[in-house]
């Protein structure tokens, strides 16, 4: 019998194959099912206190919203929530022909595998993925197949479902953190120009987490984990 149950809310940024963006980030917010309703209600109260009924998104960061977004960071670190993401650098180096059977979709499933795999098999997980396109159902079936094969039919990932980001405040928190990681890496690479407001928020998140967002964290870090994945260059 598996002891604990969790809900994982998965979001992604810069995931398209030909978007000319050098990085990709996919990650989740992990919520213990036992306190899910309590934490959800508390997060909604935080939004209400700041009179912000609208959806929380990294792209909507503004001077007026900055105090709310910092408060959400505090909320995350004060409660039993976890964040993990896979940060793909140098996306232009990807050789799907050599490593992914010629398919960007296969690469996506591989990254999803790297993202979810570290979760202990002694617990159960319900995985909710933000809808990005019309192929969501097929992707869920494939991810389910991957983990059932890995766990010989006894996968701890017992449920997969597509939802839209406005349907869960935890998706919105994942979007905020993933957007921050993606932004920091695009800034460091010189792709994006300075944005003092976003830089201030990133600095705050780095201070609270104890990690810089453009590097991987120790593999044993569970509260705020970044897995730094760098494709190898192929010498022809």
Tab-separated table of C-alpha atoms in Angstrom:
chain	number	residue	atom	x	y	z
A	1	UNK	CA	0.000	0.000	0.000
A	2	UNK	CA	1.414	3.377	-0.970
A	3	UNK	CA	1.583	5.851	1.901
A	4	UNK	CA	1.184	9.385	0.574
A	5	UNK	CA	-0.818	10.872	-2.282
A	6	UNK	CA	0.134	13.984	-4.221
A	7	UNK	CA	-1.205	16.179	-7.002
A	8	UNK	CA	1.375	17.376	-9.543
A	9	UNK	CA	0.532	20.446	-11.638
A	10	UNK	CA	2.757	20.493	-14.727
A	11	UNK	CA	3.408	23.518	-16.919
A	12	UNK	CA	6.010	24.332	-19.554
A	13	UNK	CA	7.657	27.278	-21.279
A	14	UNK	CA	9.418	27.662	-24.641
A	15	UNK	CA	8.555	24.060	-25.499
A	16	UNK	CA	7.998	24.452	-29.244
A	17	UNK	CA	10.607	22.961	-31.545
A	18	UNK	CA	11.104	25.868	-33.956
A	19	UNK	CA	10.450	28.902	-31.736
A	20	UNK	CA	14.102	30.062	-32.039
A	21	UNK	CA	14.371	30.258	-28.245
A	22	UNK	CA	17.554	28.599	-26.897
A	23	UNK	CA	16.008	27.105	-23.764
A	24	UNK	CA	13.001	25.065	-22.688
A	25	UNK	CA	11.605	24.587	-19.201
A	26	UNK	CA	9.035	22.092	-17.948
A	27	UNK	CA	8.133	21.737	-14.289
A	28	UNK	CA	5.514	21.161	-11.619
A	29	UNK	CA	4.174	22.247	-8.272
A	30	UNK	CA	3.709	19.244	-5.981
A	31	UNK	CA	0.822	19.393	-3.511
A	32	UNK	CA	0.089	16.802	-0.784
A	33	UNK	CA	-3.455	15.626	-1.407
A	34	UNK	CA	-4.152	15.560	2.331
A	35	UNK	CA	-3.868	19.355	2.550
A	36	UNK	CA	-4.750	20.209	-1.053
A	37	UNK	CA	-8.103	21.849	-0.276
A	38	UNK	CA	-6.640	23.798	2.645
A	39	UNK	CA	-3.693	25.131	0.613
A	40	UNK	CA	-5.888	25.957	-2.354
A	41	UNK	CA	-8.217	27.994	-0.157
A	42	UNK	CA	-5.273	29.765	1.480
A	43	UNK	CA	-3.803	30.695	-1.909
A	44	UNK	CA	-7.121	32.072	-3.090
A	45	UNK	CA	-7.289	34.171	0.084
A	46	UNK	CA	-3.861	35.613	-0.716
A	47	UNK	CA	-5.130	36.643	-4.144
A	48	UNK	CA	-8.258	38.117	-2.558
A	49	UNK	CA	-6.185	40.140	-0.079
A	50	UNK	CA	-4.423	41.755	-3.017
A	51	UNK	CA	-7.728	42.201	-4.868
A	52	UNK	CA	-6.466	40.128	-7.784
A	53	UNK	CA	-9.168	37.814	-9.139
A	54	UNK	CA	-7.348	37.495	-12.471
A	55	UNK	CA	-5.102	34.587	-13.363
A	56	UNK	CA	-1.540	34.714	-12.042
A	57	UNK	CA	0.941	34.518	-14.896
A	58	UNK	CA	4.608	35.361	-15.311
A	59	UNK	CA	3.751	37.373	-18.419
A	60	UNK	CA	1.394	39.552	-16.353
A	61	UNK	CA	4.019	40.668	-13.837
A	62	UNK	CA	3.638	44.409	-13.245
A	63	UNK	CA	4.673	46.949	-10.630
A	64	UNK	CA	1.238	46.764	-9.008
A	65	UNK	CA	1.346	42.952	-8.917
A	66	UNK	CA	4.913	42.606	-7.643
A	67	UNK	CA	3.939	42.564	-3.921
A	68	UNK	CA	1.409	39.788	-4.631
A	69	UNK	CA	3.942	37.743	-6.579
A	70	UNK	CA	6.508	38.065	-3.787
A	71	UNK	CA	3.842	37.017	-1.290
A	72	UNK	CA	3.206	33.905	-3.390
A	73	UNK	CA	6.908	33.051	-3.127
A	74	UNK	CA	6.671	33.411	0.657
A	75	UNK	CA	3.566	31.226	0.669
A	76	UNK	CA	5.367	28.509	-1.271
A	77	UNK	CA	8.322	28.387	1.111
A	78	UNK	CA	6.116	28.550	4.214
A	79	UNK	CA	3.957	25.578	3.208
A	80	UNK	CA	4.443	21.897	2.253
A	81	UNK	CA	4.696	22.555	-1.477
A	82	UNK	CA	7.527	21.499	-3.782
A	83	UNK	CA	8.763	22.728	-7.142
A	84	UNK	CA	10.822	20.801	-9.659
A	85	UNK	CA	11.693	21.622	-13.243
A	86	UNK	CA	13.824	20.355	-16.101
A	87	UNK	CA	15.768	23.203	-17.668
A	88	UNK	CA	16.890	22.419	-21.215
A	89	UNK	CA	19.742	24.653	-22.358
A	90	UNK	CA	21.077	25.015	-25.902
A	91	UNK	CA	17.874	23.751	-27.495
A	92	UNK	CA	19.433	24.395	-30.890
A	93	UNK	CA	21.834	21.503	-30.229
A	94	UNK	CA	19.014	18.982	-30.076
A	95	UNK	CA	19.512	16.186	-32.569
A	96	UNK	CA	16.221	14.313	-32.663
A	97	UNK	CA	17.527	12.104	-35.452
A	98	UNK	CA	20.412	10.840	-33.316
A	99	UNK	CA	18.754	10.659	-29.899
A	100	UNK	CA	14.946	10.839	-30.163
A	101	UNK	CA	14.040	8.607	-33.104
A	102	UNK	CA	13.673	11.719	-35.238
A	103	UNK	CA	10.811	13.195	-33.218
A	104	UNK	CA	10.478	16.289	-31.034
A	105	UNK	CA	7.532	14.536	-29.376
A	106	UNK	CA	9.843	11.739	-28.242
A	107	UNK	CA	12.113	14.370	-26.727
A	108	UNK	CA	9.107	15.850	-24.895
A	109	UNK	CA	8.272	12.442	-23.398
A	110	UNK	CA	11.896	11.987	-22.378
A	111	UNK	CA	11.877	15.330	-20.557
A	112	UNK	CA	8.595	14.421	-18.874
A	113	UNK	CA	10.225	11.173	-17.762
A	114	UNK	CA	13.205	13.047	-16.293
A	115	UNK	CA	10.814	15.455	-14.591
A	116	UNK	CA	8.576	12.893	-12.884
A	117	UNK	CA	10.935	9.952	-12.332
A	118	UNK	CA	12.565	11.126	-9.044
A	119	UNK	CA	9.244	10.944	-7.186
A	120	UNK	CA	9.437	7.957	-4.793
A	121	UNK	CA	7.460	4.921	-5.917
A	122	UNK	CA	6.154	4.451	-2.366
A	123	UNK	CA	3.569	7.194	-2.931
A	124	UNK	CA	0.801	7.821	-5.460
A	125	UNK	CA	0.574	10.749	-7.849
A	126	UNK	CA	-2.153	12.392	-9.883
A	127	UNK	CA	-0.630	14.373	-12.741
A	128	UNK	CA	-2.406	17.413	-14.174
A	129	UNK	CA	-0.927	18.966	-17.310
A	130	UNK	CA	-1.736	22.395	-18.688
A	131	UNK	CA	-3.425	22.143	-22.085
A	132	UNK	CA	-1.199	23.555	-24.831
A	133	UNK	CA	-2.705	22.111	-28.020
A	134	UNK	CA	-5.212	19.589	-29.382
A	135	UNK	CA	-2.845	16.644	-28.884
A	136	UNK	CA	-3.098	16.646	-25.113
A	137	UNK	CA	-5.001	13.361	-24.786
A	138	UNK	CA	-2.523	11.450	-26.951
A	139	UNK	CA	0.357	12.805	-24.894
A	140	UNK	CA	-1.282	11.718	-21.654
A	141	UNK	CA	-1.699	8.190	-22.981
A	142	UNK	CA	1.939	8.066	-24.063
A	143	UNK	CA	3.238	9.359	-20.725
A	144	UNK	CA	1.101	6.778	-18.934
A	145	UNK	CA	2.560	4.070	-21.177
A	146	UNK	CA	6.132	5.216	-20.482
A	147	UNK	CA	5.748	4.976	-16.713
A	148	UNK	CA	3.781	1.739	-16.727
A	149	UNK	CA	6.614	0.195	-18.734
A	150	UNK	CA	9.225	1.634	-16.379
A	151	UNK	CA	7.405	0.330	-13.291
A	152	UNK	CA	6.434	-3.003	-14.886
A	153	UNK	CA	2.738	-2.197	-14.822
A	154	UNK	CA	2.666	-0.851	-11.262
A	155	UNK	CA	3.232	2.850	-11.842
A	156	UNK	CA	2.835	5.229	-8.882
A	157	UNK	CA	1.408	7.755	-11.360
A	158	UNK	CA	-2.201	6.651	-11.161
A	159	UNK	CA	-4.055	9.449	-12.954
A	160	UNK	CA	-3.353	11.885	-15.792
A	161	UNK	CA	-5.562	14.761	-16.819
A	162	UNK	CA	-5.410	17.882	-18.974
A	163	UNK	CA	-6.676	21.098	-17.414
A	164	UNK	CA	-6.528	24.751	-18.368
A	165	UNK	CA	-4.351	27.036	-16.289
A	166	UNK	CA	-7.253	29.139	-15.006
A	167	UNK	CA	-8.770	26.000	-13.456
A	168	UNK	CA	-6.087	25.695	-10.771
A	169	UNK	CA	-4.127	28.266	-8.813
A	170	UNK	CA	-1.304	25.715	-8.552
A	171	UNK	CA	-0.871	25.778	-12.332
A	172	UNK	CA	-0.516	29.522	-11.996
A	173	UNK	CA	2.172	29.165	-9.332
A	174	UNK	CA	4.017	26.710	-11.577
A	175	UNK	CA	3.768	29.201	-14.457
A	176	UNK	CA	5.270	31.919	-12.258
A	177	UNK	CA	8.286	29.829	-11.228
A	178	UNK	CA	8.880	28.296	-14.665
A	179	UNK	CA	8.604	31.709	-16.277
A	180	UNK	CA	11.197	33.018	-13.821
A	181	UNK	CA	13.637	30.204	-14.611
A	182	UNK	CA	13.172	30.663	-18.349
A	183	UNK	CA	13.572	34.439	-18.109
A	184	UNK	CA	16.774	34.250	-16.047
A	185	UNK	CA	18.372	31.876	-18.522
A	186	UNK	CA	17.365	33.954	-21.532
A	187	UNK	CA	18.748	37.059	-19.795
A	188	UNK	CA	22.062	35.361	-19.011
A	189	UNK	CA	22.375	34.185	-22.618
A	190	UNK	CA	21.892	37.763	-23.811
A	191	UNK	CA	18.696	36.960	-25.689
A	192	UNK	CA	16.519	39.268	-23.578
A	193	UNK	CA	17.226	42.844	-22.578
A	194	UNK	CA	17.107	44.039	-18.986
A	195	UNK	CA	13.714	44.226	-17.295
A	196	UNK	CA	14.218	45.701	-13.832
A	197	UNK	CA	10.844	44.512	-12.557
A	198	UNK	CA	11.432	40.912	-13.596
A	199	UNK	CA	15.020	41.072	-12.362
A	200	UNK	CA	13.755	42.189	-8.950
A	201	UNK	CA	11.341	39.275	-8.745
A	202	UNK	CA	13.988	36.772	-9.890
A	203	UNK	CA	16.395	38.130	-7.261
A	204	UNK	CA	13.715	37.644	-4.612
A	205	UNK	CA	13.015	34.064	-5.683
A	206	UNK	CA	16.733	33.265	-5.746
A	207	UNK	CA	17.170	34.745	-2.284
A	208	UNK	CA	14.286	32.712	-0.848
A	209	UNK	CA	15.308	29.457	-2.546
A	210	UNK	CA	19.044	29.828	-2.011
A	211	UNK	CA	19.754	28.938	-5.647
A	212	UNK	CA	20.434	30.875	-8.837
A	213	UNK	CA	17.871	30.077	-11.507
A	214	UNK	CA	20.314	29.545	-14.365
A	215	UNK	CA	22.068	26.573	-12.759
A	216	UNK	CA	20.980	23.152	-11.589
A	217	UNK	CA	20.399	22.460	-7.907
A	218	UNK	CA	21.796	19.449	-5.995
A	219	UNK	CA	19.959	16.296	-7.039
A	220	UNK	CA	18.831	15.706	-3.451
A	221	UNK	CA	17.179	19.121	-3.162
A	222	UNK	CA	13.443	18.490	-2.805
A	223	UNK	CA	11.841	21.857	-1.991
A	224	UNK	CA	13.064	23.797	-5.038
A	225	UNK	CA	14.771	21.601	-7.609
A	226	UNK	CA	16.176	22.497	-11.033
A	227	UNK	CA	17.546	19.706	-13.235
A	228	UNK	CA	19.997	21.235	-15.709
A	229	UNK	CA	19.819	19.290	-18.995
A	230	UNK	CA	22.316	20.253	-21.692
A	231	UNK	CA	22.177	18.393	-25.030
A	232	UNK	CA	25.519	17.220	-26.358
A	233	UNK	CA	26.898	18.707	-29.538
A	234	UNK	CA	27.140	16.211	-32.393
A	235	UNK	CA	30.382	16.149	-34.358
A	236	UNK	CA	29.658	15.207	-37.959
